[in-house]
mmCIF file with all atom_site columns, C-alpha atoms in Angstrom:
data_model
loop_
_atom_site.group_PDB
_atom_site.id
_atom_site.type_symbol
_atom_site.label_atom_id
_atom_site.label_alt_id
_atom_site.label_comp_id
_atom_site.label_asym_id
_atom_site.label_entity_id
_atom_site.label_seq_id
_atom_site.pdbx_PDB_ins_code
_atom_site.Cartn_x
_atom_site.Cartn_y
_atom_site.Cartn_z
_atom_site.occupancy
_atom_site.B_iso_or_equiv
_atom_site.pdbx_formal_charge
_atom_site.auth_seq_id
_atom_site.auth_comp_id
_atom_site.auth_asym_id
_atom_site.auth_atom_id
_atom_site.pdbx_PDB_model_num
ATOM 1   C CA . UNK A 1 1   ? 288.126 55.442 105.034 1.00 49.00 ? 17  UNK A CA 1
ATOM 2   C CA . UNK A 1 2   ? 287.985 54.682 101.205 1.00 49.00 ? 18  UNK A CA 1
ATOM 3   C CA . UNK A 1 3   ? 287.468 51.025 101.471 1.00 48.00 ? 19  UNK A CA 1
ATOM 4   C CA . UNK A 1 4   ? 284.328 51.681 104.683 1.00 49.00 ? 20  UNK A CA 1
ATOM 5   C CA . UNK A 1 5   ? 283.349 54.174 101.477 1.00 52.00 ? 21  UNK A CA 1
ATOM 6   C CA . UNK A 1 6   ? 283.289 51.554 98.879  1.00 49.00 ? 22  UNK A CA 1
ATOM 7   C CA . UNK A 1 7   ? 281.803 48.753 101.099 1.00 48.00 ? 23  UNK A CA 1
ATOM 8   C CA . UNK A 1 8   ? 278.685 51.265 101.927 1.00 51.00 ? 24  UNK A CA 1
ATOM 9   C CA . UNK A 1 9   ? 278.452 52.128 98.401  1.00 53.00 ? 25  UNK A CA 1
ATOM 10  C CA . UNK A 1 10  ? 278.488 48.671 97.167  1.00 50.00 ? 26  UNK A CA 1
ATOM 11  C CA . UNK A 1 11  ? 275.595 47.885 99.922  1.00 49.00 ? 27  UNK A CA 1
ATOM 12  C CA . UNK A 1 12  ? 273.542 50.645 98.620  1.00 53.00 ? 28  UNK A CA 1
ATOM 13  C CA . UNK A 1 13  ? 273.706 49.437 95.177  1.00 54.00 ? 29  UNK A CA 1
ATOM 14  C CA . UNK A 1 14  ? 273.605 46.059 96.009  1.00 51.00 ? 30  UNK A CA 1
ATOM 15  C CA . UNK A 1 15  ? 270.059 46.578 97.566  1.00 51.00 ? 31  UNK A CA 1
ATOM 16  C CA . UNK A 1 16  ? 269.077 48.994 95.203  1.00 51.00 ? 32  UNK A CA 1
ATOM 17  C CA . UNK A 1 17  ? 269.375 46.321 92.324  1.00 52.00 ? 33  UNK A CA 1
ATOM 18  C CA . UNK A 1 18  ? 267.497 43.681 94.615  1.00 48.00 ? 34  UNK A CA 1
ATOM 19  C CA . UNK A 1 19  ? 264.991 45.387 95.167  1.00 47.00 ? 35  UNK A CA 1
ATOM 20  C CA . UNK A 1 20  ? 264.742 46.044 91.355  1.00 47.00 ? 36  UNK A CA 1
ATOM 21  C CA . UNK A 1 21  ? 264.889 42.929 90.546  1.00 47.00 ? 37  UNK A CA 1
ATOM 22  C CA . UNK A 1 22  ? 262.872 40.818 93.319  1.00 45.00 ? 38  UNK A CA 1
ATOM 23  C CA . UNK A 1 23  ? 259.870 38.549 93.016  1.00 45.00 ? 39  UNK A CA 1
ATOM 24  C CA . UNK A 1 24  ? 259.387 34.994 92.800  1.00 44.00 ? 40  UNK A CA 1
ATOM 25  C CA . UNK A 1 25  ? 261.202 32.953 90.522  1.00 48.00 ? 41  UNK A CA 1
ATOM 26  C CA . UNK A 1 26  ? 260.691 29.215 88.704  1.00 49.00 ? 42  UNK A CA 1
ATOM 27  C CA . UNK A 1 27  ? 264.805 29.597 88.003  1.00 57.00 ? 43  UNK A CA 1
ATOM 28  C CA . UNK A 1 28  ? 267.032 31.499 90.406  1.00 72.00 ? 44  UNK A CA 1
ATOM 29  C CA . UNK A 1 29  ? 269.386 33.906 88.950  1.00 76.00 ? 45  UNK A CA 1
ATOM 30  C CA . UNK A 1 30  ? 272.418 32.982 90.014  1.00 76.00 ? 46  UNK A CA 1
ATOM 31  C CA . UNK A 1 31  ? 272.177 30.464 87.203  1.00 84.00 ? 47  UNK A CA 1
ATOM 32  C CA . UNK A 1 32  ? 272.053 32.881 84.197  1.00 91.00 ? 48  UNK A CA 1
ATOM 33  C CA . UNK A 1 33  ? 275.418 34.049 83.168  1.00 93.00 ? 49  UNK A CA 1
ATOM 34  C CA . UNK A 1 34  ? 274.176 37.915 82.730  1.00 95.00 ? 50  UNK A CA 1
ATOM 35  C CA . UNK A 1 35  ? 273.465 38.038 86.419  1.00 93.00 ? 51  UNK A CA 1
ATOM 36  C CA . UNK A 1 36  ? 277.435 38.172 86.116  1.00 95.00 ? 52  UNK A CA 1
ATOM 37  C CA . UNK A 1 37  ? 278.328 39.566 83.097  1.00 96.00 ? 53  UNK A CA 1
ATOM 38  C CA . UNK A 1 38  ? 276.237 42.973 83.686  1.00 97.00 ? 54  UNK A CA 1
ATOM 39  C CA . UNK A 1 39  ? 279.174 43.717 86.451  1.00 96.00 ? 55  UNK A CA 1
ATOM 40  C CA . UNK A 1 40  ? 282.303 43.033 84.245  1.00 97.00 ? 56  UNK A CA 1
ATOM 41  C CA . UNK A 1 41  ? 281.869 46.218 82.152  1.00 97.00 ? 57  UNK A CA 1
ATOM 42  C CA . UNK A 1 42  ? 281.606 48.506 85.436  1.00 97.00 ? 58  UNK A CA 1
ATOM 43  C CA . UNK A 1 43  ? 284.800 46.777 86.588  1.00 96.00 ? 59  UNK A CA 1
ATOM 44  C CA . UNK A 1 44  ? 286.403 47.544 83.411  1.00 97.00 ? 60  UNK A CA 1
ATOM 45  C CA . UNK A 1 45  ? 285.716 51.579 84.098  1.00 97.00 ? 61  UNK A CA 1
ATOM 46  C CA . UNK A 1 46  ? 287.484 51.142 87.958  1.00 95.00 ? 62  UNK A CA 1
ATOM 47  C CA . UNK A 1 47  ? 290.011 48.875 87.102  1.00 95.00 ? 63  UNK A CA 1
ATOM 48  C CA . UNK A 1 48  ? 291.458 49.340 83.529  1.00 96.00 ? 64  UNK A CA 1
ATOM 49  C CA . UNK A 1 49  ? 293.671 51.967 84.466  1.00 93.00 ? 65  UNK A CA 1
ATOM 50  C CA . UNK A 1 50  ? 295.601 49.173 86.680  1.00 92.00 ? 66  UNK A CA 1
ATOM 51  C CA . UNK A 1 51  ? 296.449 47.478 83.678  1.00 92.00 ? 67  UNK A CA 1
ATOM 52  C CA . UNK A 1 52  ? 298.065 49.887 81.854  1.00 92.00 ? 68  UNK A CA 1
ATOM 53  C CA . UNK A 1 53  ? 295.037 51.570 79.842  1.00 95.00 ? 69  UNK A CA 1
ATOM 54  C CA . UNK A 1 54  ? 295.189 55.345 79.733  1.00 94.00 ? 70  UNK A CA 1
ATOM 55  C CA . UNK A 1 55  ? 292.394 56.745 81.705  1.00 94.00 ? 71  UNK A CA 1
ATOM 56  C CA . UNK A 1 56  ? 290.804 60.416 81.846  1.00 94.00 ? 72  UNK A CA 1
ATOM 57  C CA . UNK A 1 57  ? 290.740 60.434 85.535  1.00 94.00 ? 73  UNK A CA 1
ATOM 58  C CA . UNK A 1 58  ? 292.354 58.668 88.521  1.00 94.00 ? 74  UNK A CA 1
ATOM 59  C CA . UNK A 1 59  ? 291.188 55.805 90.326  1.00 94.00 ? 75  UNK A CA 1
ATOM 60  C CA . UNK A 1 60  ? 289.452 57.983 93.029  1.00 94.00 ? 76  UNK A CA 1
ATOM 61  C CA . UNK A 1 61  ? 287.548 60.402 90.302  1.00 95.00 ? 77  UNK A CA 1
ATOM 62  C CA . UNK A 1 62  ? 286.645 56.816 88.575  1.00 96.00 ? 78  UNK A CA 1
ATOM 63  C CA . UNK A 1 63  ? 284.913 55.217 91.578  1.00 95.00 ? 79  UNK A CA 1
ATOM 64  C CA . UNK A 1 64  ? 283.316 58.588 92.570  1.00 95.00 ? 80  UNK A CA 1
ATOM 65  C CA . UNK A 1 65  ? 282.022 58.998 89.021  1.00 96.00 ? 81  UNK A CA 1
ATOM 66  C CA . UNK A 1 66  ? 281.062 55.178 88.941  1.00 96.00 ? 82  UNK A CA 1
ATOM 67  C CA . UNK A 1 67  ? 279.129 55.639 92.104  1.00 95.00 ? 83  UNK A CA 1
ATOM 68  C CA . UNK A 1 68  ? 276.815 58.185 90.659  1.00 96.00 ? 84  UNK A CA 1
ATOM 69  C CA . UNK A 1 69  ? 276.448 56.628 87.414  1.00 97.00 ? 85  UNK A CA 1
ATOM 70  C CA . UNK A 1 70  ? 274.918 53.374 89.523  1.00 95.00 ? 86  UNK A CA 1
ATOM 71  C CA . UNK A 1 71  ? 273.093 55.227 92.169  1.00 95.00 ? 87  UNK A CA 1
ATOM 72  C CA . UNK A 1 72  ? 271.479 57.348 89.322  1.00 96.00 ? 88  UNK A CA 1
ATOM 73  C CA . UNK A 1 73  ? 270.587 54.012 86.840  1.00 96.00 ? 89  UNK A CA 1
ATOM 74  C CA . UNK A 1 74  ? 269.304 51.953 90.108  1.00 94.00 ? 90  UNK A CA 1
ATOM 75  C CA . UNK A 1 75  ? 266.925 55.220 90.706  1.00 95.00 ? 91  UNK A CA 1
ATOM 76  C CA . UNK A 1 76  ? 265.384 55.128 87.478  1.00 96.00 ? 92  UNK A CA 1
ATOM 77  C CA . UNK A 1 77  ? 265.089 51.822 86.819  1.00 96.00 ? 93  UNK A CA 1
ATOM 78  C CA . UNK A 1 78  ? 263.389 51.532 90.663  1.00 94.00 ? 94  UNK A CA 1
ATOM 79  C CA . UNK A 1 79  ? 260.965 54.011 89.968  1.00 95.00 ? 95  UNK A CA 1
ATOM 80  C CA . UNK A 1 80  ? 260.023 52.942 86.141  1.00 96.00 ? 96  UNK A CA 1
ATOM 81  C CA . UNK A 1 81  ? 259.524 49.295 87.405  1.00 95.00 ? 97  UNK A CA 1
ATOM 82  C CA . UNK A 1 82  ? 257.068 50.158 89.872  1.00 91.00 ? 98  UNK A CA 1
ATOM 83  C CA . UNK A 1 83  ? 255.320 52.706 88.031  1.00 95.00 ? 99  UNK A CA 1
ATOM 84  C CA . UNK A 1 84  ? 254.753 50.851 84.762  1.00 95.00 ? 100 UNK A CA 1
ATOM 85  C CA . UNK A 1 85  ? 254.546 47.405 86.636  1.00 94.00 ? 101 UNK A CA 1
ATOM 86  C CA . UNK A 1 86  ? 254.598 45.106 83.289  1.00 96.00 ? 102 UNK A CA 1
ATOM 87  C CA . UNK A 1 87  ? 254.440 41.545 83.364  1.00 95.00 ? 103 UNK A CA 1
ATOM 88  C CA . UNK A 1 88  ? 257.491 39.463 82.345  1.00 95.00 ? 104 UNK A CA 1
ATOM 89  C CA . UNK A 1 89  ? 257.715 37.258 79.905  1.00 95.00 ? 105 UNK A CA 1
ATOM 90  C CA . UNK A 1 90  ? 257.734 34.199 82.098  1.00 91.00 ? 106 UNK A CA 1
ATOM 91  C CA . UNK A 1 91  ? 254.804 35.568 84.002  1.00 91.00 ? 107 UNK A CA 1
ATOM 92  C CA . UNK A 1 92  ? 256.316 35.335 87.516  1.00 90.00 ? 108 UNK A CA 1
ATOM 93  C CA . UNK A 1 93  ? 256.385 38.830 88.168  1.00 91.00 ? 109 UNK A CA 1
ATOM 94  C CA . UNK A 1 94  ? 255.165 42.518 86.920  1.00 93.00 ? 110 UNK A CA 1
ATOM 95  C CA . UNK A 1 95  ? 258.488 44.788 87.525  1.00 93.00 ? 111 UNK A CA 1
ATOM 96  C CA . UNK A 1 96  ? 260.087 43.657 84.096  1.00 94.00 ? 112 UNK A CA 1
ATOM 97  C CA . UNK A 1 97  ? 260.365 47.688 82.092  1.00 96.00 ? 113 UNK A CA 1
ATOM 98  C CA . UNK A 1 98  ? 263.019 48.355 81.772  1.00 97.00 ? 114 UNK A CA 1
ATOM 99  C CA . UNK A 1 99  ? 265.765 45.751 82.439  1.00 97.00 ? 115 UNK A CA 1
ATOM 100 C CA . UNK A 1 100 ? 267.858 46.328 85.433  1.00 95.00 ? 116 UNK A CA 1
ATOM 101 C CA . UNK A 1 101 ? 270.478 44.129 84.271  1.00 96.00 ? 117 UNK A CA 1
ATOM 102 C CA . UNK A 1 102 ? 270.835 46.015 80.760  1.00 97.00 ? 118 UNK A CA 1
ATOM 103 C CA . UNK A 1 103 ? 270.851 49.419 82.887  1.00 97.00 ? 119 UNK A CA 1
ATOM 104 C CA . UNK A 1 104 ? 274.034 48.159 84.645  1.00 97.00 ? 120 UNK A CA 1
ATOM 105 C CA . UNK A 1 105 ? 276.213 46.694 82.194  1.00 98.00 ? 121 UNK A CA 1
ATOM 106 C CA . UNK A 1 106 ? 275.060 50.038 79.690  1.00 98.00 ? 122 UNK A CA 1
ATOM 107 C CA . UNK A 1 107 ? 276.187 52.579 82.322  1.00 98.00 ? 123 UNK A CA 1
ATOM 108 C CA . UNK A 1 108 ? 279.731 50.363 83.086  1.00 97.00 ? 124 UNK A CA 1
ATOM 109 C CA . UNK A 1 109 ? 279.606 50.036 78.961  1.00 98.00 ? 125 UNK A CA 1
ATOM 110 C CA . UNK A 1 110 ? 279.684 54.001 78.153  1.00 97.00 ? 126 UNK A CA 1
ATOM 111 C CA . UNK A 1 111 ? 281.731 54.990 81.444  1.00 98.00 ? 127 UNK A CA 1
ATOM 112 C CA . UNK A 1 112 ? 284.143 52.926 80.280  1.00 98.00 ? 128 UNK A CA 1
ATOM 113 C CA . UNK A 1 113 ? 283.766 54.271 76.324  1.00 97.00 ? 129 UNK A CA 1
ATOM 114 C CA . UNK A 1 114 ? 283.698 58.119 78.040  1.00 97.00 ? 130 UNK A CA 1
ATOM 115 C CA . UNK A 1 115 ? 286.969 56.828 80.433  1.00 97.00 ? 131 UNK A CA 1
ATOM 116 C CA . UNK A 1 116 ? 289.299 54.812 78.013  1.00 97.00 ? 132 UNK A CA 1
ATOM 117 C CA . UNK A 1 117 ? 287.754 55.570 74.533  1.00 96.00 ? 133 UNK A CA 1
ATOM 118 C CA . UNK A 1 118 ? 285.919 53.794 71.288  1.00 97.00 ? 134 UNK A CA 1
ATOM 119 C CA . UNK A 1 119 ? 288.513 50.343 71.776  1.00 96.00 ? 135 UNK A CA 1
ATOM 120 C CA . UNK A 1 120 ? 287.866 49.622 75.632  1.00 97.00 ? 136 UNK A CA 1
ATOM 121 C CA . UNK A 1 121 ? 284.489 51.002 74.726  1.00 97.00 ? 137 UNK A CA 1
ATOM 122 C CA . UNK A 1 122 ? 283.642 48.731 72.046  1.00 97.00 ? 138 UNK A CA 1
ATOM 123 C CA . UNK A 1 123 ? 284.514 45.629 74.583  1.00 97.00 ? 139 UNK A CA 1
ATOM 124 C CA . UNK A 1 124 ? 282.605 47.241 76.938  1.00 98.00 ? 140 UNK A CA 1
ATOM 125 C CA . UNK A 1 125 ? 279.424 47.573 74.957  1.00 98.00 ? 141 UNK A CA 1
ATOM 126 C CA . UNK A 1 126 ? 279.625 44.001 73.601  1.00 98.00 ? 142 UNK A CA 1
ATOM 127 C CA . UNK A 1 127 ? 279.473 42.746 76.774  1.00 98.00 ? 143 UNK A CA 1
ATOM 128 C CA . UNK A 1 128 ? 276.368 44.746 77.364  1.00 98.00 ? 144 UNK A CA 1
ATOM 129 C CA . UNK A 1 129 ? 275.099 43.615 74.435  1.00 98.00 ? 145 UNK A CA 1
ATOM 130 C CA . UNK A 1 130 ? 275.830 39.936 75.159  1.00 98.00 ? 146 UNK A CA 1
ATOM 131 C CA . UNK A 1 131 ? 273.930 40.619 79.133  1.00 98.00 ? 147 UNK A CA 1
ATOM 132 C CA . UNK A 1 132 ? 270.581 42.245 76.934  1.00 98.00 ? 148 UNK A CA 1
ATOM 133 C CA . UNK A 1 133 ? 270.571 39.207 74.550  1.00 97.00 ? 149 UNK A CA 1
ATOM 134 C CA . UNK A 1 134 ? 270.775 36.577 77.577  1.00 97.00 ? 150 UNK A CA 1
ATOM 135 C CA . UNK A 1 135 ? 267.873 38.143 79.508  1.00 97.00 ? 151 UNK A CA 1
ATOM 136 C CA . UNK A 1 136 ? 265.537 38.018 76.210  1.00 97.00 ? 152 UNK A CA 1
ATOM 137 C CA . UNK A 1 137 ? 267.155 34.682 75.804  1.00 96.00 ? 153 UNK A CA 1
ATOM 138 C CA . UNK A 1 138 ? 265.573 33.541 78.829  1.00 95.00 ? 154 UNK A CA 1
ATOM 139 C CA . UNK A 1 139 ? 262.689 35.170 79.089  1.00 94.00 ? 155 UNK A CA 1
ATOM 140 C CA . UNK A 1 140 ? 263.088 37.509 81.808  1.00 95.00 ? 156 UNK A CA 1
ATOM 141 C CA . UNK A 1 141 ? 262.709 40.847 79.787  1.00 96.00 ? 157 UNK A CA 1
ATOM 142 C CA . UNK A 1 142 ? 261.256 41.538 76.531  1.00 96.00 ? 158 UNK A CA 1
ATOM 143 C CA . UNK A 1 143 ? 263.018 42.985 73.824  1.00 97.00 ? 159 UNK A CA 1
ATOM 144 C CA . UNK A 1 144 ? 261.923 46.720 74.487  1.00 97.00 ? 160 UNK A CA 1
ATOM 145 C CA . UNK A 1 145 ? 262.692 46.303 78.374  1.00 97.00 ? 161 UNK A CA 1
ATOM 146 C CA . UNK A 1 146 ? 266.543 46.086 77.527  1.00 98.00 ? 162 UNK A CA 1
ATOM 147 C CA . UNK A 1 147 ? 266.494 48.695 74.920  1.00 97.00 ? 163 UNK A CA 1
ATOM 148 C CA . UNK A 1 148 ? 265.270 51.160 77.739  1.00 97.00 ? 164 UNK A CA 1
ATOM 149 C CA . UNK A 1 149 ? 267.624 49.565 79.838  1.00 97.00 ? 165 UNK A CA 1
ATOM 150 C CA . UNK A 1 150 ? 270.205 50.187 77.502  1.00 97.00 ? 166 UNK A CA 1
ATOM 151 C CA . UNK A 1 151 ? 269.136 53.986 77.213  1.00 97.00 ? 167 UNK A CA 1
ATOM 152 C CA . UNK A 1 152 ? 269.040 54.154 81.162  1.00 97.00 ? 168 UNK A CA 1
ATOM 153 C CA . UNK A 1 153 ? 272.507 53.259 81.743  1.00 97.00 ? 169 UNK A CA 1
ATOM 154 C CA . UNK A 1 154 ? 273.896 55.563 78.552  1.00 97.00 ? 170 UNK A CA 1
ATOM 155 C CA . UNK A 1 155 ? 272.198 58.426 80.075  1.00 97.00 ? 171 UNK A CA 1
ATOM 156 C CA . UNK A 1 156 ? 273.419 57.231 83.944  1.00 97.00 ? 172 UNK A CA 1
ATOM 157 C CA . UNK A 1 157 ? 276.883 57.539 82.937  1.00 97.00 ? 173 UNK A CA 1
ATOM 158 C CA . UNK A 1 158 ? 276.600 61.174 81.409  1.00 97.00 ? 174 UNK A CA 1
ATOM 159 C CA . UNK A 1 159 ? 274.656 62.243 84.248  1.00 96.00 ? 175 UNK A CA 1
ATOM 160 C CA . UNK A 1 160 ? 277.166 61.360 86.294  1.00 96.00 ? 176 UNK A CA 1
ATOM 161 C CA . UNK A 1 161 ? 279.327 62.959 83.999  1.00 95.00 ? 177 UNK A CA 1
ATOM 162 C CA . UNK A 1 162 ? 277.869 66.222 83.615  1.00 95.00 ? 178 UNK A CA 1
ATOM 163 C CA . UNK A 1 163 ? 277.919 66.541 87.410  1.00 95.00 ? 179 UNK A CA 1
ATOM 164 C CA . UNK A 1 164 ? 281.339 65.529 87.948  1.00 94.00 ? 180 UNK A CA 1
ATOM 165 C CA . UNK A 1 165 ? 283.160 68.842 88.055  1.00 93.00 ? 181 UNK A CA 1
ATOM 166 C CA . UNK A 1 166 ? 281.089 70.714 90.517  1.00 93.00 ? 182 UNK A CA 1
ATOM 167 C CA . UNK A 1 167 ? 281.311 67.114 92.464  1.00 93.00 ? 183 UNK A CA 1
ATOM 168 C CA . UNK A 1 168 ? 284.904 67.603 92.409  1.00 93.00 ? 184 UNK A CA 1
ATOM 169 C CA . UNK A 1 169 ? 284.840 71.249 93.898  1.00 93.00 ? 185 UNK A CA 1
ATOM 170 C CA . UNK A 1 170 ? 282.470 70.191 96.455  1.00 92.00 ? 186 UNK A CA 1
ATOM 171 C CA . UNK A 1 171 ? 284.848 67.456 97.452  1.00 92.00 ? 187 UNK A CA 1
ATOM 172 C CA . UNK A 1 172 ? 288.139 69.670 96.600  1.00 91.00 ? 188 UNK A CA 1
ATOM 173 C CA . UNK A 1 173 ? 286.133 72.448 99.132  1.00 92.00 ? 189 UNK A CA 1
ATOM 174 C CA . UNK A 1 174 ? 286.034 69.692 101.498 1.00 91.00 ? 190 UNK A CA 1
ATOM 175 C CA . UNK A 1 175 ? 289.556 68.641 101.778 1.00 90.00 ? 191 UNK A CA 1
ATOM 176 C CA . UNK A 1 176 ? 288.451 64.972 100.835 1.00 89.00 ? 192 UNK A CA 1
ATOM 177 C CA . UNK A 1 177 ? 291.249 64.759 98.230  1.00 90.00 ? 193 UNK A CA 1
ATOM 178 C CA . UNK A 1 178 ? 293.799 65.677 101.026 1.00 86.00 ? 194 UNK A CA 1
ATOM 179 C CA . UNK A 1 179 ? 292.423 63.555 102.966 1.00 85.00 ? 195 UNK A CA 1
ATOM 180 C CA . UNK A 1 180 ? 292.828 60.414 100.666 1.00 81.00 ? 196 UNK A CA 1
ATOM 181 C CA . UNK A 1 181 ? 296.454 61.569 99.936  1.00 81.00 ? 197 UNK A CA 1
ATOM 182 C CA . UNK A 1 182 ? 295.097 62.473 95.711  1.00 85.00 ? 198 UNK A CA 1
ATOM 183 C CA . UNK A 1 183 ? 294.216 65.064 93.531  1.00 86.00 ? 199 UNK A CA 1
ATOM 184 C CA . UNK A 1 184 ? 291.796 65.469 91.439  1.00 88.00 ? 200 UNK A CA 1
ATOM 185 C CA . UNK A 1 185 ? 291.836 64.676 88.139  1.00 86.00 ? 201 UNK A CA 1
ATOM 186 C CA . UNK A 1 186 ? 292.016 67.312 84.896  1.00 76.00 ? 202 UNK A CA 1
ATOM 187 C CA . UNK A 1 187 ? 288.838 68.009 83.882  1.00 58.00 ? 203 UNK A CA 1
ATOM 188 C CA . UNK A 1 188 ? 288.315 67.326 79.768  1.00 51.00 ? 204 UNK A CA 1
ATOM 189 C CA . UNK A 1 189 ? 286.620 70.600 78.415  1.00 42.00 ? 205 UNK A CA 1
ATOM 190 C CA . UNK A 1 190 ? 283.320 69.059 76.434  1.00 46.00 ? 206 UNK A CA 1
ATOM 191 C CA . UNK A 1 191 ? 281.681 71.724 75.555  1.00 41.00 ? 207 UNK A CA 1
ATOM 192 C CA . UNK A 1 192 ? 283.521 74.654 73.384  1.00 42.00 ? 208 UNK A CA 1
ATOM 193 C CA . UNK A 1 193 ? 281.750 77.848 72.063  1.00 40.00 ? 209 UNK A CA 1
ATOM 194 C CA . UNK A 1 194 ? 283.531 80.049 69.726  1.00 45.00 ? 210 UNK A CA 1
ATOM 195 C CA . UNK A 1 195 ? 282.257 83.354 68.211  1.00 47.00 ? 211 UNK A CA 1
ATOM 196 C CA . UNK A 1 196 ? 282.042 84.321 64.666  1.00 50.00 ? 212 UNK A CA 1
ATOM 197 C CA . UNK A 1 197 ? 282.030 87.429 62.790  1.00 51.00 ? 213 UNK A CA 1
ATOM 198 C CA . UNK A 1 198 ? 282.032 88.225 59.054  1.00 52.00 ? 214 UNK A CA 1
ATOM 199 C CA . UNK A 1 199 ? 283.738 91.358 57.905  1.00 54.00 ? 215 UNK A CA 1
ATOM 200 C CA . UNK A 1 200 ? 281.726 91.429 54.496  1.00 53.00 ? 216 UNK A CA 1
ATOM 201 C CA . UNK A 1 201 ? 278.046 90.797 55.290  1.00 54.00 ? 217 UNK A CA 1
ATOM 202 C CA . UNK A 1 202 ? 278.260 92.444 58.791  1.00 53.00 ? 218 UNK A CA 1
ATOM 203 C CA . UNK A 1 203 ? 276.720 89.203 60.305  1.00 52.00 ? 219 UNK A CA 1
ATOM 204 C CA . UNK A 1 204 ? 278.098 87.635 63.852  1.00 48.00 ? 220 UNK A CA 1
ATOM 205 C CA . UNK A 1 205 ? 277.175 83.927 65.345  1.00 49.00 ? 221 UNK A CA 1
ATOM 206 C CA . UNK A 1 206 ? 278.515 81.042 67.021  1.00 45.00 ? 222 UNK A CA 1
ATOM 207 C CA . UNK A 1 207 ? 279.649 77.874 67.268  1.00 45.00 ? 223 UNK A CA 1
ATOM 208 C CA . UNK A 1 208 ? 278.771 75.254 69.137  1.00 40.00 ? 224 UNK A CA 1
ATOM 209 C CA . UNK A 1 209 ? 280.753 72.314 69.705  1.00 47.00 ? 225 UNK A CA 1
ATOM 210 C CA . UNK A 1 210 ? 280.080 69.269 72.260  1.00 40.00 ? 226 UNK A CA 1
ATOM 211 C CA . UNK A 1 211 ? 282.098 66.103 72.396  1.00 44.00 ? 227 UNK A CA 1
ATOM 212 C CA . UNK A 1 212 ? 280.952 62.806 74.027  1.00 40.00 ? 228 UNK A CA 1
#
């Protein structure tokens, strides 16, 4: 059931990002290196907790989390690129804000700094950086189409975040996580409000703290 899961998933978003990214060519691209790299830091988020990296939440709560991440970034970039329709730098096409590559390898970048921390993270971003670079570099996307792109895929990854724990009740309501033989994963507190008071000037407030 899990792998018929993942294979529809992967369809989804694998049509999602063609669609994106369609329209006649002068250089296919399968032969720029980003059309590859963009996929390595989402990879990193599912499958860095195989090699020994010490992960927030198990395998199941990574793809699930993973999966809304990408369905929310292929959205966005979707409906930007056909609402804003700019021309690309090489002229071939008008769907190049905001950069549908950079989007991807962003939101695998910062699910993988919000899964495994700053170190993974760090790798993780690079890499994103590095897919950005290459599509200026060739002159699919100007520079301001992978800094949105960029932005997209940050704020992908904490949307999925933020609706993670009622997606986990939903699916704990369910009996999904029985089904699949898990549990779901401890859910990290990231937002913390704590009341003050002051004895001596009879004032009261708060405190609010929230960690990403």
């Amino acid at each position: 059931m899990l792998r018929k899961a993942t294979a529809i998933f992967v369809l989804i978003f694998c049509f999602l990002q063609v669609k994106a990214q369609e329209a006649p060519r002068t250089v296919k691209e399968s032969a720029y290196p980003e059309t590859y790299i963009q996929y390595v830091p989402l990879a990193m988020d599912l499958g860095l907790g195989f090699a020994g990296a010490k992960s927030k939440h198990n395998f199941f709560d990574r793809f699930v989390m993973g999966s809304m991440a990408c369905i929310s970034e292929a959205v966005l970039v979707n409906v930007l690129k056909y609402t804003v329709k700019e021309e690309r730098p090489d002229g071939t096409s008008r769907n190049s804000f905001p950069s549908g590559h950079s989007a991807t390898a962003f939101t695998g970048a910062e699910l993988t700094r919000m899964e495994y921390g700053y170190v993974w993270g760090a790798g993780a971003y690079g890499l994103a950086a590095t897919t950005a670079v290459l599509r200026v570099a060739h002159d699919r996307h100007w520079w301001w189409d992978c800094l949105a792109g960029a932005g997209i895929g940050v704020l992908s990854a904490h949307i999925a975040g933020w609706l993670m724990p009622s997606v986990q009740n939903l699916l704990e309501n369910w009996g999904v996580y029985s089904f699949f033989g898990t549990s779901r994963s401890p859910l990290t507190e990231n937002l913390t409000v704590t009341a003050l008071a002051d004895p001596f000037s009879n004032t009261y407030g708060a405190v609010l703290a929230f960690r990403f």
